[in-house]
Tab-separated table of C-alpha atoms in Angstrom:
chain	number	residue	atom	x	y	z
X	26	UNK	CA	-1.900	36.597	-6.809
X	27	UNK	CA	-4.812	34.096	-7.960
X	28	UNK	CA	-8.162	35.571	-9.182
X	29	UNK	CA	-11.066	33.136	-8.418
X	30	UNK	CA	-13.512	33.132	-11.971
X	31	UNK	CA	-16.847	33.939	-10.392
X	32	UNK	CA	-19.446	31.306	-10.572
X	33	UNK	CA	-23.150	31.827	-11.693
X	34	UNK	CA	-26.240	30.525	-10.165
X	35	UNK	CA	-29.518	28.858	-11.954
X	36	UNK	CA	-32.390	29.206	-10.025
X	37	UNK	CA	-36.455	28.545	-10.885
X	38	UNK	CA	-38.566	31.006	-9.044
X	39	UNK	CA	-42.227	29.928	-8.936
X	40	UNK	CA	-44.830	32.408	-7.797
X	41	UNK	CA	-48.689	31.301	-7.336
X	42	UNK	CA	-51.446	33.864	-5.342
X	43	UNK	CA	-54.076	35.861	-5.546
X	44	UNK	CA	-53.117	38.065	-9.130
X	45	UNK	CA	-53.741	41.786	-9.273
X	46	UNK	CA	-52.250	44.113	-11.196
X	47	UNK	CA	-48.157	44.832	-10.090
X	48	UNK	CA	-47.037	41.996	-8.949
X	49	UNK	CA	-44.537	40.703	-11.974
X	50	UNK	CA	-43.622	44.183	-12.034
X	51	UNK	CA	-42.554	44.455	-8.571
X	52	UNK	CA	-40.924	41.126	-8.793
X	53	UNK	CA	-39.129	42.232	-11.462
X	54	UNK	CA	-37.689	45.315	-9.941
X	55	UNK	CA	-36.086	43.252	-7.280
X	56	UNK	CA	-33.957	41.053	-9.893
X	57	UNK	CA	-33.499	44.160	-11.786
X	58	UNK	CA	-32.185	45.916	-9.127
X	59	UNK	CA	-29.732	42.844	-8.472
X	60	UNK	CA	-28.899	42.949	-12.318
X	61	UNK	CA	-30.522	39.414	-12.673
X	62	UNK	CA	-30.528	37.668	-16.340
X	63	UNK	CA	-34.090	36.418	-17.326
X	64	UNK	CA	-33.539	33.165	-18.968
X	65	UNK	CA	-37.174	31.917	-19.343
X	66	UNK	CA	-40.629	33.257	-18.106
X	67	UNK	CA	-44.415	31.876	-18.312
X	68	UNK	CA	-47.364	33.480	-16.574
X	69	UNK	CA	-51.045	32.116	-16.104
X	70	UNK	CA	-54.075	33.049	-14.850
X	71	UNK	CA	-57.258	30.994	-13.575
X	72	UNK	CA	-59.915	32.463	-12.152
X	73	UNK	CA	-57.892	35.524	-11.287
X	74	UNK	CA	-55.322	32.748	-9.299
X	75	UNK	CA	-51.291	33.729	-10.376
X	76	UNK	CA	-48.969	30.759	-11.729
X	77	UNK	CA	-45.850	32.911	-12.413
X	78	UNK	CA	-42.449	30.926	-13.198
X	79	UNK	CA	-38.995	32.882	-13.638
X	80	UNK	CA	-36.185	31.372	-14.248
X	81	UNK	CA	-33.380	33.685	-13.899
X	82	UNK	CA	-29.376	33.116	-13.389
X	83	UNK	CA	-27.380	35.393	-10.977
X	84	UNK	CA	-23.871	35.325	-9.553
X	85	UNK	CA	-23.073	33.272	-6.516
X	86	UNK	CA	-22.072	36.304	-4.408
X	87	UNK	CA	-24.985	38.373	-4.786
X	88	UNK	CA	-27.609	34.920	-5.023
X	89	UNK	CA	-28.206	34.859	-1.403
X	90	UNK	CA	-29.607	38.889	-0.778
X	91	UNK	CA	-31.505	38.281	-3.949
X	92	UNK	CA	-33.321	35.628	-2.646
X	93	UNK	CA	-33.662	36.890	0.960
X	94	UNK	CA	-35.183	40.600	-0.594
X	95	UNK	CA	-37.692	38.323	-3.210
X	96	UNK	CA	-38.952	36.727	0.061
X	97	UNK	CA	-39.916	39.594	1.470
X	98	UNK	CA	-41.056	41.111	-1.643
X	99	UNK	CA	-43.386	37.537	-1.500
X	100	UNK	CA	-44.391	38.546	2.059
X	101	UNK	CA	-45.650	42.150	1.557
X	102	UNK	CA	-47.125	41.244	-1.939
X	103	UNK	CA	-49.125	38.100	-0.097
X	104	UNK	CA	-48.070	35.577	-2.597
X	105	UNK	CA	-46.003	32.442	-2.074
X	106	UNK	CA	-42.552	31.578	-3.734
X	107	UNK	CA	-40.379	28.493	-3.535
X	108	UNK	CA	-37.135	28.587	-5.032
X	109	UNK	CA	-35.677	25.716	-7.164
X	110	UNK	CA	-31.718	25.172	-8.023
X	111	UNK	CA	-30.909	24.139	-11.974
X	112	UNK	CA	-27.854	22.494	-12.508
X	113	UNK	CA	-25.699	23.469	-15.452
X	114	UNK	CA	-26.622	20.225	-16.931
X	115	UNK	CA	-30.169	20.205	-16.623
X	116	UNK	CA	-30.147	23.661	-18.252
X	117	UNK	CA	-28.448	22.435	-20.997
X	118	UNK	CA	-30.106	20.000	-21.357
X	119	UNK	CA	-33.495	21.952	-21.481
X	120	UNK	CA	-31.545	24.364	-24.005
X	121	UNK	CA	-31.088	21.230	-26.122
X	122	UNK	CA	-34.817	20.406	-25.946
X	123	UNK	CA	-35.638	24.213	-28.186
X	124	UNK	CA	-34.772	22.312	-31.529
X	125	UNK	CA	-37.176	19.541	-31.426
X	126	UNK	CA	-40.179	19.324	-33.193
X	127	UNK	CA	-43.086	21.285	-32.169
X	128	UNK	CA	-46.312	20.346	-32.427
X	129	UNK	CA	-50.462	22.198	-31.776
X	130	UNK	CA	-53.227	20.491	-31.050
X	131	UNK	CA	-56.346	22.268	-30.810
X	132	UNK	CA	-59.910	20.681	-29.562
X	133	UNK	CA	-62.598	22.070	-29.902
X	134	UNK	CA	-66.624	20.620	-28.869
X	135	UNK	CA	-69.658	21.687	-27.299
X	136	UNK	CA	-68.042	21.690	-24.147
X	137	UNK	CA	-64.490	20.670	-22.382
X	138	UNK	CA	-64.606	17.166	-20.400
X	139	UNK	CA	-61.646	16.004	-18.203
X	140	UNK	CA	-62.230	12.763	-19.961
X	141	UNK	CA	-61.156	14.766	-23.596
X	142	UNK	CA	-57.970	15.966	-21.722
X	143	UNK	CA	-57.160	13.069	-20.348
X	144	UNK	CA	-57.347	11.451	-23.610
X	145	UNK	CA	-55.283	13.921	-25.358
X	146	UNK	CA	-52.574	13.916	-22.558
X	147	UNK	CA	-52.626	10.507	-22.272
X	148	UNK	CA	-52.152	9.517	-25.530
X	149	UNK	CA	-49.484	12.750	-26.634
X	150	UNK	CA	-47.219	10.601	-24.003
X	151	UNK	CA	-47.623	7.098	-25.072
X	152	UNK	CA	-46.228	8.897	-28.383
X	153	UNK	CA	-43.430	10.659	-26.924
X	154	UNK	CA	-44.744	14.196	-26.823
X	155	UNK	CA	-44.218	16.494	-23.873
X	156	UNK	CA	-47.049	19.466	-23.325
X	157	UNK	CA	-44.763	22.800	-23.189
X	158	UNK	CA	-48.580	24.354	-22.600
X	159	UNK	CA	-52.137	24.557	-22.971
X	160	UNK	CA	-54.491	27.743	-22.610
X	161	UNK	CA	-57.816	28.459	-23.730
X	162	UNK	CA	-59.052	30.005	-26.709
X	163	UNK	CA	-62.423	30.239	-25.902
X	164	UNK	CA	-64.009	32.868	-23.581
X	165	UNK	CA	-64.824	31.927	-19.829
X	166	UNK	CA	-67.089	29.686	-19.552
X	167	UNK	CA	-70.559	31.359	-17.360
X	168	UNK	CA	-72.162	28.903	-14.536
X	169	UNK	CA	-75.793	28.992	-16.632
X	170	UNK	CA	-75.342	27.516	-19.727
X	171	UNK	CA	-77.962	29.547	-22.074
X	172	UNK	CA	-75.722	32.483	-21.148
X	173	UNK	CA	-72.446	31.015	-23.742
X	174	UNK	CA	-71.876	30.552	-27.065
X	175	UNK	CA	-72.550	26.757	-27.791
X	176	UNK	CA	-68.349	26.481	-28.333
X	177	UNK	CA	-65.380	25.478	-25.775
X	178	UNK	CA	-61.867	25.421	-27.583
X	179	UNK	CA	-58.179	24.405	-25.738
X	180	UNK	CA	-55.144	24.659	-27.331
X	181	UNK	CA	-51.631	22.487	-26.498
X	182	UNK	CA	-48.248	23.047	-27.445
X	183	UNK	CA	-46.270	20.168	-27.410
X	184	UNK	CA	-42.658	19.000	-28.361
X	185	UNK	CA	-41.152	16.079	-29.273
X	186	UNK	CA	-41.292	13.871	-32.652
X	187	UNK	CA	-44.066	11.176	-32.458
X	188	UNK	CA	-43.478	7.555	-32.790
X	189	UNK	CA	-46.091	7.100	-35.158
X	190	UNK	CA	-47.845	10.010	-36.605
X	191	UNK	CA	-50.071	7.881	-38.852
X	192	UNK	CA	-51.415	5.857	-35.957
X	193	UNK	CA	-51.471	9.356	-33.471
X	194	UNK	CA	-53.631	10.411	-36.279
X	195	UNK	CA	-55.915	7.621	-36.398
X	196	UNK	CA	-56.368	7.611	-32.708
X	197	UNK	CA	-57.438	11.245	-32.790
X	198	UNK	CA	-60.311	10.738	-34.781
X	199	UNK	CA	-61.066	7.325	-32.824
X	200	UNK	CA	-61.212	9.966	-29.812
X	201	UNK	CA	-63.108	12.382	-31.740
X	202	UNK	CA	-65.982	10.011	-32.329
X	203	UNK	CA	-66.340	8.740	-29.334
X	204	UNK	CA	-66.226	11.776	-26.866
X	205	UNK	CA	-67.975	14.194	-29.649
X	206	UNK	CA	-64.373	16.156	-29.500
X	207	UNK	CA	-62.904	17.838	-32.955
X	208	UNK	CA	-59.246	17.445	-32.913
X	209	UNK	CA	-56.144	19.122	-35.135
X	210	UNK	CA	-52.869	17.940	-34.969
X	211	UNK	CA	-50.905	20.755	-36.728
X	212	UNK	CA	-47.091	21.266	-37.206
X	213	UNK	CA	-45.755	24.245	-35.180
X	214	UNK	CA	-44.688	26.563	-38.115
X	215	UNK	CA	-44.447	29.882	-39.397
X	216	UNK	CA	-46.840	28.997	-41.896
X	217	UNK	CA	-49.494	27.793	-38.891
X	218	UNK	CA	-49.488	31.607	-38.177
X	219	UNK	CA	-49.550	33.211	-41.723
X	220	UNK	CA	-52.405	31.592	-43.224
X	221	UNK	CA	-53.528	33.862	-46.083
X	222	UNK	CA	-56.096	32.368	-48.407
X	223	UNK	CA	-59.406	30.009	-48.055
X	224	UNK	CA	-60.896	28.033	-50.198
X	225	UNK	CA	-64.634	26.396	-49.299
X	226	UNK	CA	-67.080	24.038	-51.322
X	227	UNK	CA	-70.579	25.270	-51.039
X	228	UNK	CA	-72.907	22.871	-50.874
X	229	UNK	CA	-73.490	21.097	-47.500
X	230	UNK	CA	-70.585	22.930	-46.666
X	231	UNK	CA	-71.152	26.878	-46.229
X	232	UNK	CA	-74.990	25.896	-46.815
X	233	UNK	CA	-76.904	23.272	-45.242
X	234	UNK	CA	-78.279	21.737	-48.371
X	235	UNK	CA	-76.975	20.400	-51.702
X	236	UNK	CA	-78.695	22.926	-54.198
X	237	UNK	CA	-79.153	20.172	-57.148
X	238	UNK	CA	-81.010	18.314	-54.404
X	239	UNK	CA	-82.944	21.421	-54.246
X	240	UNK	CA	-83.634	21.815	-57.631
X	241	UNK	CA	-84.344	18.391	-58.425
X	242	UNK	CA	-87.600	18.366	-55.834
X	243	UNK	CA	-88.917	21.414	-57.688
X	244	UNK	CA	-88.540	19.810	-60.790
X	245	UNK	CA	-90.485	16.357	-59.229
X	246	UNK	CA	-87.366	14.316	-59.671
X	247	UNK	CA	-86.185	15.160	-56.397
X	248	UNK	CA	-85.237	11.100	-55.720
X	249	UNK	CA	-83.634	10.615	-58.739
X	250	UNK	CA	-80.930	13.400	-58.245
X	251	UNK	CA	-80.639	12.650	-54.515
X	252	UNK	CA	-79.624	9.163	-55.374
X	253	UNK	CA	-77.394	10.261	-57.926
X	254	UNK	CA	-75.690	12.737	-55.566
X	255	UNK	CA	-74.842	10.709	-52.205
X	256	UNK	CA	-73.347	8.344	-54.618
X	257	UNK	CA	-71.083	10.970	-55.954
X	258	UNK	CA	-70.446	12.269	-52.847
X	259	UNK	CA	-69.755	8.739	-51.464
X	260	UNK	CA	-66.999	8.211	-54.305
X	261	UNK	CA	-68.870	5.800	-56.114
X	262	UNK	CA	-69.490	7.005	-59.398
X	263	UNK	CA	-67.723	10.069	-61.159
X	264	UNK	CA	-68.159	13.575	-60.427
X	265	UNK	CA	-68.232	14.657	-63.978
X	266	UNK	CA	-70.658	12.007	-64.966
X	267	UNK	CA	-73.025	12.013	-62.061
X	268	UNK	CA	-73.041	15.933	-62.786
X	269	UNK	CA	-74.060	15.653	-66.647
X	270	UNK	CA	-77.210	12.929	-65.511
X	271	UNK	CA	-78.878	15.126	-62.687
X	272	UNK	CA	-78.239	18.510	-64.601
X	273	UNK	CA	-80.023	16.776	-67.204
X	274	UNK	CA	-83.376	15.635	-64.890
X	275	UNK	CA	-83.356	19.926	-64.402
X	276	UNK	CA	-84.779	20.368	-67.842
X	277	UNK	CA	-87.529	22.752	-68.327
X	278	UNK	CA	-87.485	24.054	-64.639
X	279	UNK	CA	-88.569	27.687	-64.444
X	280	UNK	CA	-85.367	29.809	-63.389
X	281	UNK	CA	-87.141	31.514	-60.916
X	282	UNK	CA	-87.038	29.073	-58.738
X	283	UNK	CA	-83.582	29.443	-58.394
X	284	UNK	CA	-84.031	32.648	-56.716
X	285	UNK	CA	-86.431	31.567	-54.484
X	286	UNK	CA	-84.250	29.014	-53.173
X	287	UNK	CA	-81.519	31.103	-53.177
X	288	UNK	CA	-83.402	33.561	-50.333
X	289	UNK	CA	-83.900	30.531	-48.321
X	290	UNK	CA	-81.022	28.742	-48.287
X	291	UNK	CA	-80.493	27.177	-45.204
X	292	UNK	CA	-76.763	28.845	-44.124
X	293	UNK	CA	-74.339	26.841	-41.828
X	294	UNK	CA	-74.116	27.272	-38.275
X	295	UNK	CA	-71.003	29.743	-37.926
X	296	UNK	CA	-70.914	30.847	-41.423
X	297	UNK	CA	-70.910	34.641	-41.037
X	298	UNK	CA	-68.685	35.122	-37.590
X	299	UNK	CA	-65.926	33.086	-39.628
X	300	UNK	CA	-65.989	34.721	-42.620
X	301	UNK	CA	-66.475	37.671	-41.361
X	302	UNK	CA	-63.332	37.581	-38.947
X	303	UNK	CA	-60.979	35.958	-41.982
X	304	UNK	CA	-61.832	39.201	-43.787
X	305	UNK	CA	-61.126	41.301	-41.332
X	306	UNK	CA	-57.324	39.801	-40.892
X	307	UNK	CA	-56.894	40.050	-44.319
X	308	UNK	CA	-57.474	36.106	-46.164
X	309	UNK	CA	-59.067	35.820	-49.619
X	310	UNK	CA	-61.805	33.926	-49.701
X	311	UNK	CA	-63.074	31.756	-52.203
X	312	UNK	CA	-65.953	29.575	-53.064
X	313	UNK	CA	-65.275	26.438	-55.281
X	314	UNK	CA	-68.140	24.520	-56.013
X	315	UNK	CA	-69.471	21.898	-57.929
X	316	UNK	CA	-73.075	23.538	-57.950
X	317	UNK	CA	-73.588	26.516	-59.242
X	318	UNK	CA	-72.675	29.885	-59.588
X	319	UNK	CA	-76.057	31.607	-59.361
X	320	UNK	CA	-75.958	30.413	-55.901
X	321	UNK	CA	-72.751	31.473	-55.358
X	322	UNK	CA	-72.916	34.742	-56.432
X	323	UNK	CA	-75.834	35.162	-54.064
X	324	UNK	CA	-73.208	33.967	-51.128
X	325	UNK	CA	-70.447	36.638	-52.460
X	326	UNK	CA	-73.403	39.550	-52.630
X	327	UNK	CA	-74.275	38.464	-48.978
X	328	UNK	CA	-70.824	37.576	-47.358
X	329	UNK	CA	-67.048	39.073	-47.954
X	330	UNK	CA	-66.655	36.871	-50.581
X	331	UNK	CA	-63.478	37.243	-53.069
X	332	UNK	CA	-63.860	34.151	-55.645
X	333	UNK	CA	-66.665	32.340	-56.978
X	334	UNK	CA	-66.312	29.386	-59.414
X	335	UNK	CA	-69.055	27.106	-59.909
X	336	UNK	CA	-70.854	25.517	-62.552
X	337	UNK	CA	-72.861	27.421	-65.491
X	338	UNK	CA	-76.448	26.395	-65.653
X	339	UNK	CA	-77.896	26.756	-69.732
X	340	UNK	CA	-80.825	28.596	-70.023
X	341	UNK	CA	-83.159	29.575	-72.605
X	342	UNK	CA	-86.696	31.021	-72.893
X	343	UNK	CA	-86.685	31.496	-69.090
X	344	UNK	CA	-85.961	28.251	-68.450
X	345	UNK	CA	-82.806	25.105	-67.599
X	346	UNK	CA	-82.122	23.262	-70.721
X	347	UNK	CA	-80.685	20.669	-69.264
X	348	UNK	CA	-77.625	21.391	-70.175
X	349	UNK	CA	-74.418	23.352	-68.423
X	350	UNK	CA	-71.944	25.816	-69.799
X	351	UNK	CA	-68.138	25.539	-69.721
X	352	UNK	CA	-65.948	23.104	-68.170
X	353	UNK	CA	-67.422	20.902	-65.047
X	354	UNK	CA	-65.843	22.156	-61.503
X	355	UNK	CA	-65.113	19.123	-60.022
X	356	UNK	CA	-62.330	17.381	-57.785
X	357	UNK	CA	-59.650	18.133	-60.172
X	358	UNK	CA	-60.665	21.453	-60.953
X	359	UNK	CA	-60.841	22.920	-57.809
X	360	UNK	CA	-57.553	21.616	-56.801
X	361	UNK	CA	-56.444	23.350	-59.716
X	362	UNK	CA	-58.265	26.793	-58.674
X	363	UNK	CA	-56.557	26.885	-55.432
X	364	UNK	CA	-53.342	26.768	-56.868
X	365	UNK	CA	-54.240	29.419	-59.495
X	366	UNK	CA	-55.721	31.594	-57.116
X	367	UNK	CA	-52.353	31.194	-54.631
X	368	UNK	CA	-50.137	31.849	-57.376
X	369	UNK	CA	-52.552	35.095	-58.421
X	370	UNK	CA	-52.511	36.591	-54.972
X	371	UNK	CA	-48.946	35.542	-54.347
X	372	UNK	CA	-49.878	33.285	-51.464
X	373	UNK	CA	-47.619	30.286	-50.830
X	374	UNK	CA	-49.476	26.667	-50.827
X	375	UNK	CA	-48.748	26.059	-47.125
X	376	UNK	CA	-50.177	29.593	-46.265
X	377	UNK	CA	-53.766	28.333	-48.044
X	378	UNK	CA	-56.866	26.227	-46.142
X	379	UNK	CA	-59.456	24.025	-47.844
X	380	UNK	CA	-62.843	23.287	-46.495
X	381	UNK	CA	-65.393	20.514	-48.134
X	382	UNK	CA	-67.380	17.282	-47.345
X	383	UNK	CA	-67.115	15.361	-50.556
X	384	UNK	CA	-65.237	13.007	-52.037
X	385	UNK	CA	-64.530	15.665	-54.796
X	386	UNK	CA	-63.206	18.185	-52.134
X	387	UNK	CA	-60.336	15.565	-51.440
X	388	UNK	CA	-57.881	17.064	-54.125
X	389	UNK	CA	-58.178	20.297	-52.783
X	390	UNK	CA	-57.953	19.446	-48.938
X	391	UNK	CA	-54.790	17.774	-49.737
X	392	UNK	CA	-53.402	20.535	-52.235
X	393	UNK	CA	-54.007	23.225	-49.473
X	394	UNK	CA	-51.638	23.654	-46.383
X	395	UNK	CA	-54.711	23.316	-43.886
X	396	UNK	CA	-57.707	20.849	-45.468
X	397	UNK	CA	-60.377	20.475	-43.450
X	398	UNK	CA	-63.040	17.605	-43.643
X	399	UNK	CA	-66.267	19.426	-42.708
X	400	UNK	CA	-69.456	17.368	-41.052
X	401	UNK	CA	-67.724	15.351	-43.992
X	402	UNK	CA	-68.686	11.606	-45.186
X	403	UNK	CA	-66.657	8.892	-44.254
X	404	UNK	CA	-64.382	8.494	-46.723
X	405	UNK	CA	-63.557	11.901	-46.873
X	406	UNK	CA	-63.313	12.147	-43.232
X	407	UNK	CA	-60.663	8.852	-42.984
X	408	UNK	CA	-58.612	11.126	-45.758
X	409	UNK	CA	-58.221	14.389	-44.547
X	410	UNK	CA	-55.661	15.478	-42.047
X	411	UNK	CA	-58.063	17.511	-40.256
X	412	UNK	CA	-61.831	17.315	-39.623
X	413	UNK	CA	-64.418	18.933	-37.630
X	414	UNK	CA	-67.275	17.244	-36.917
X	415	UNK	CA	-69.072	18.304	-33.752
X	416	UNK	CA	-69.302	22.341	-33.994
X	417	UNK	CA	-70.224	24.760	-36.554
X	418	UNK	CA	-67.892	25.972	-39.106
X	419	UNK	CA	-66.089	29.170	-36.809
X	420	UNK	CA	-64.415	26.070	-34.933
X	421	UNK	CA	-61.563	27.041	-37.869
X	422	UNK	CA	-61.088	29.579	-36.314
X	423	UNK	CA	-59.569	27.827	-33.419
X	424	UNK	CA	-57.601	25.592	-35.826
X	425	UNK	CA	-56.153	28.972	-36.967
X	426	UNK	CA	-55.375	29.516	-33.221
X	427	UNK	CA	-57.319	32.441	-32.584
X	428	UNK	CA	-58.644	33.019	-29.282
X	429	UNK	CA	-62.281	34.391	-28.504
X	430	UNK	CA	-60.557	37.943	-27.462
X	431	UNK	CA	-58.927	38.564	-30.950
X	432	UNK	CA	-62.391	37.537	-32.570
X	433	UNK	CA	-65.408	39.122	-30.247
X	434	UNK	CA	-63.819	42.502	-29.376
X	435	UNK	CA	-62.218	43.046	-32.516
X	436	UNK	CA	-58.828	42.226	-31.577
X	437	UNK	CA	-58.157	40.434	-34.322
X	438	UNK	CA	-54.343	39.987	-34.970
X	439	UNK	CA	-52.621	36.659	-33.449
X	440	UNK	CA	-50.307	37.013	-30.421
X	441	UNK	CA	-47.210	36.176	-32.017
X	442	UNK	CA	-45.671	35.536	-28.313
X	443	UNK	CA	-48.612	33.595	-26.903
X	444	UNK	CA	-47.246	30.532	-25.678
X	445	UNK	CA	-44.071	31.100	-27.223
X	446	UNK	CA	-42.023	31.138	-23.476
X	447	UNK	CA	-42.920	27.682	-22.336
X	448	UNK	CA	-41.647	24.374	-21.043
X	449	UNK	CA	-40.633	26.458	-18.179
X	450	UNK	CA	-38.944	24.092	-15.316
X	451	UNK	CA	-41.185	22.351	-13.141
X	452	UNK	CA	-44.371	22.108	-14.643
């Protein structure tokens, strides 16, 4: 007698409609009741509108009532379904498609154009990157405008190895200039997710001001320093150097003044919903800074501040000699501090973020696993992998991939499984 091996069916189930709550669960109990094997699943909402795509594999002998009894299942639940066939191939082949590379990109700008998406898309493909998905991180957008949060933030998944990363990269921040549009380009990693330690500059970074700056125009040599500090910041002189000659202009300045500026500094837009989120997920945070630590102290008796190295103003009689204490925090230095700070809190380099705007920042952006170029200068900006430009500083947040929900009603752990079940068949 011959026994006939019994086949097994493929088949991509896509279910769009009006969404309320039971209808994957009554879907469900129709394949479950025909002892159906899930082999992918992706689910979507928009504007309370139901993209639902199962793709399941059952035997040829029971396929047909299956199908007839999800039909009417469709019918009664008022949603449509259209059945697709996979070949044994073309699964495989999809199968085959789980080890490539996997790549985020997040934007994130005032507000989303179709020209920004278009760009992304349009661009991802030219480089051989496929989008497995994209969702939103930031809440729903209201029709009246004053009614938001200035911030708009979408998130892609894509796989595939680009052609040229170097020249992807360039083009993103050709993009981000000209459509006002910060863009990361991240490597899908466990790492992406497990981000444990920050590390910011301070001045014109988590403030809106350089402090010296500050200083100096209280002292009447306000030009002098300014001078002396863009052309630090531009790269042009050293930081050490440029340090020693405006500390030196400070002489004889009353330190009182340093607490008056302190109660006025002018803080960055963003400053305390970031911080105040990394906290509560559990990052160190650190401030290493070239100015100084007066300042910063004020920051870490204001904000959830772990770390604070800066630079030791001299005083004596009630007044700046002129002179600093210690060893000068500068690019080098701070690069350093990361590291020593990682290995202290057993936090490995590709788990750690960096955020400046100077040329002496650059060390540490490129020591960290995430370095950010803040509202940075252009030479900073060109050498950083990542930069925001066009938003306040809780647009890391989104580079972090945190959506609005884990942030504004205290949700604040990451979906491990968002996005996770995607380049489902037929999108």
């Amino acid at each position: 007698m011959t026994t006939h091996k019994e086949h097994n069916k493929i088949m991509l189930a896509n279910i769009s409609g009006v969404d309320r709550p039971g209808v994957t669960a009554q879907l469900m109990e129709v394949l479950a009741r025909h002892n159906a094997l899930i082999l992918d699943i992706g689910q979507a909402d928009i504007h309370s509108h139901l993209n639902l795509g199962i793709l399941f594999q059952t035997s040829d002998r029971n396929s047909g009532d299956l199908l007839k009894d999800l039909l009417f299942k469709s019918y009664e639940l008022n949603v449509k379904i259209r059945f697709s066939p996979i070949s044994d191939e073309d699964y495989s082949s999809w199968v085959s498609l789980q080890g490539k590379n996997r790549y985020i990109i997040t934007i994130v700008a005032r507000q989303i154009t179709a020209q920004m998406i278009q760009a992304i898309a349009s661009l991802s493909a030219t480089q051989g990157l496929n989008i497995d998905s994209i969702k939103r991180l930031t809440g729903r957008i209201p029709l009246q405008e004053t009614e938001r949060r200035p911030l708009a933030s979408v998130e892609f998944s894509m796989r595939g190895t680009p052609s040229d990363t170097e020249a992807l990269q360039k083009s993103f921040m050709d993009i981000s200039g000209k459509l006002n549009v910060d863009i990361s380009f991240q490597r899908e990693s466990m790492f992406r997710r497990m981000r444990r330690l920050i590390c910011f500059d301070m001045d014109s970074t988590l403030i809106q001001t350089e402090v010296i700056d500050e200083l100096a125009i209280r002292a009447g040599v306000g030009d002098e320093v300014k001078a002396i500090t863009e052309s630090a910041m531009r790269g042009e002189i050293d930081f050490t150097e440029s340090f020693r000659r405006r500390v030196s202009l400070l002489k004889g300045l009353d330190v009182s003044v340093m607490q008056d500026i302190a109660e006025n500094l002018p803080m960055t837009e963003g400053v305390g919903r970031l911080l105040r989120t990394l906290k509560m997920v559990g990052f160190k945070i650190a401030i290493l800074s070239g100015g100084f630590t007066f300042f910063g102290n004020y920051l870490k008796n204001k904000y959830p501040i772990d770390y604070i190295y800066a630079n030791e103003l001299e005083v004596k009689d009630g007044k700046l000699t002129g002179r600093y204490l210690g060893e000068v925090v500068d690019g080098r230095r701070k690069a350093e501090l990361l590291r020593l700070i990682a290995q202290v809190e057993n936090v490995d380099l590709m788990q750690t973020v960096a955020v400046g705007d100077g040329a002496n920042d650059l060390p540490m952006l490129s020591s960290a696993g995430l370095g950010i170029a803040f509202h940075a200068k252009p030479k900073v900006k060109e050498s950083a992998s990542q930069a925001i430009s066009t938003v306040g500083l809780d647009g890391i947040l989104y580079f972090l991939g945190y959506k609005d929900s884990h942030i504004d009603e205290n949700k604040l752990g990451i979906d491990i499984h968002s996005g996770e079940v995607s380049g489902m068949w037929g999108r």
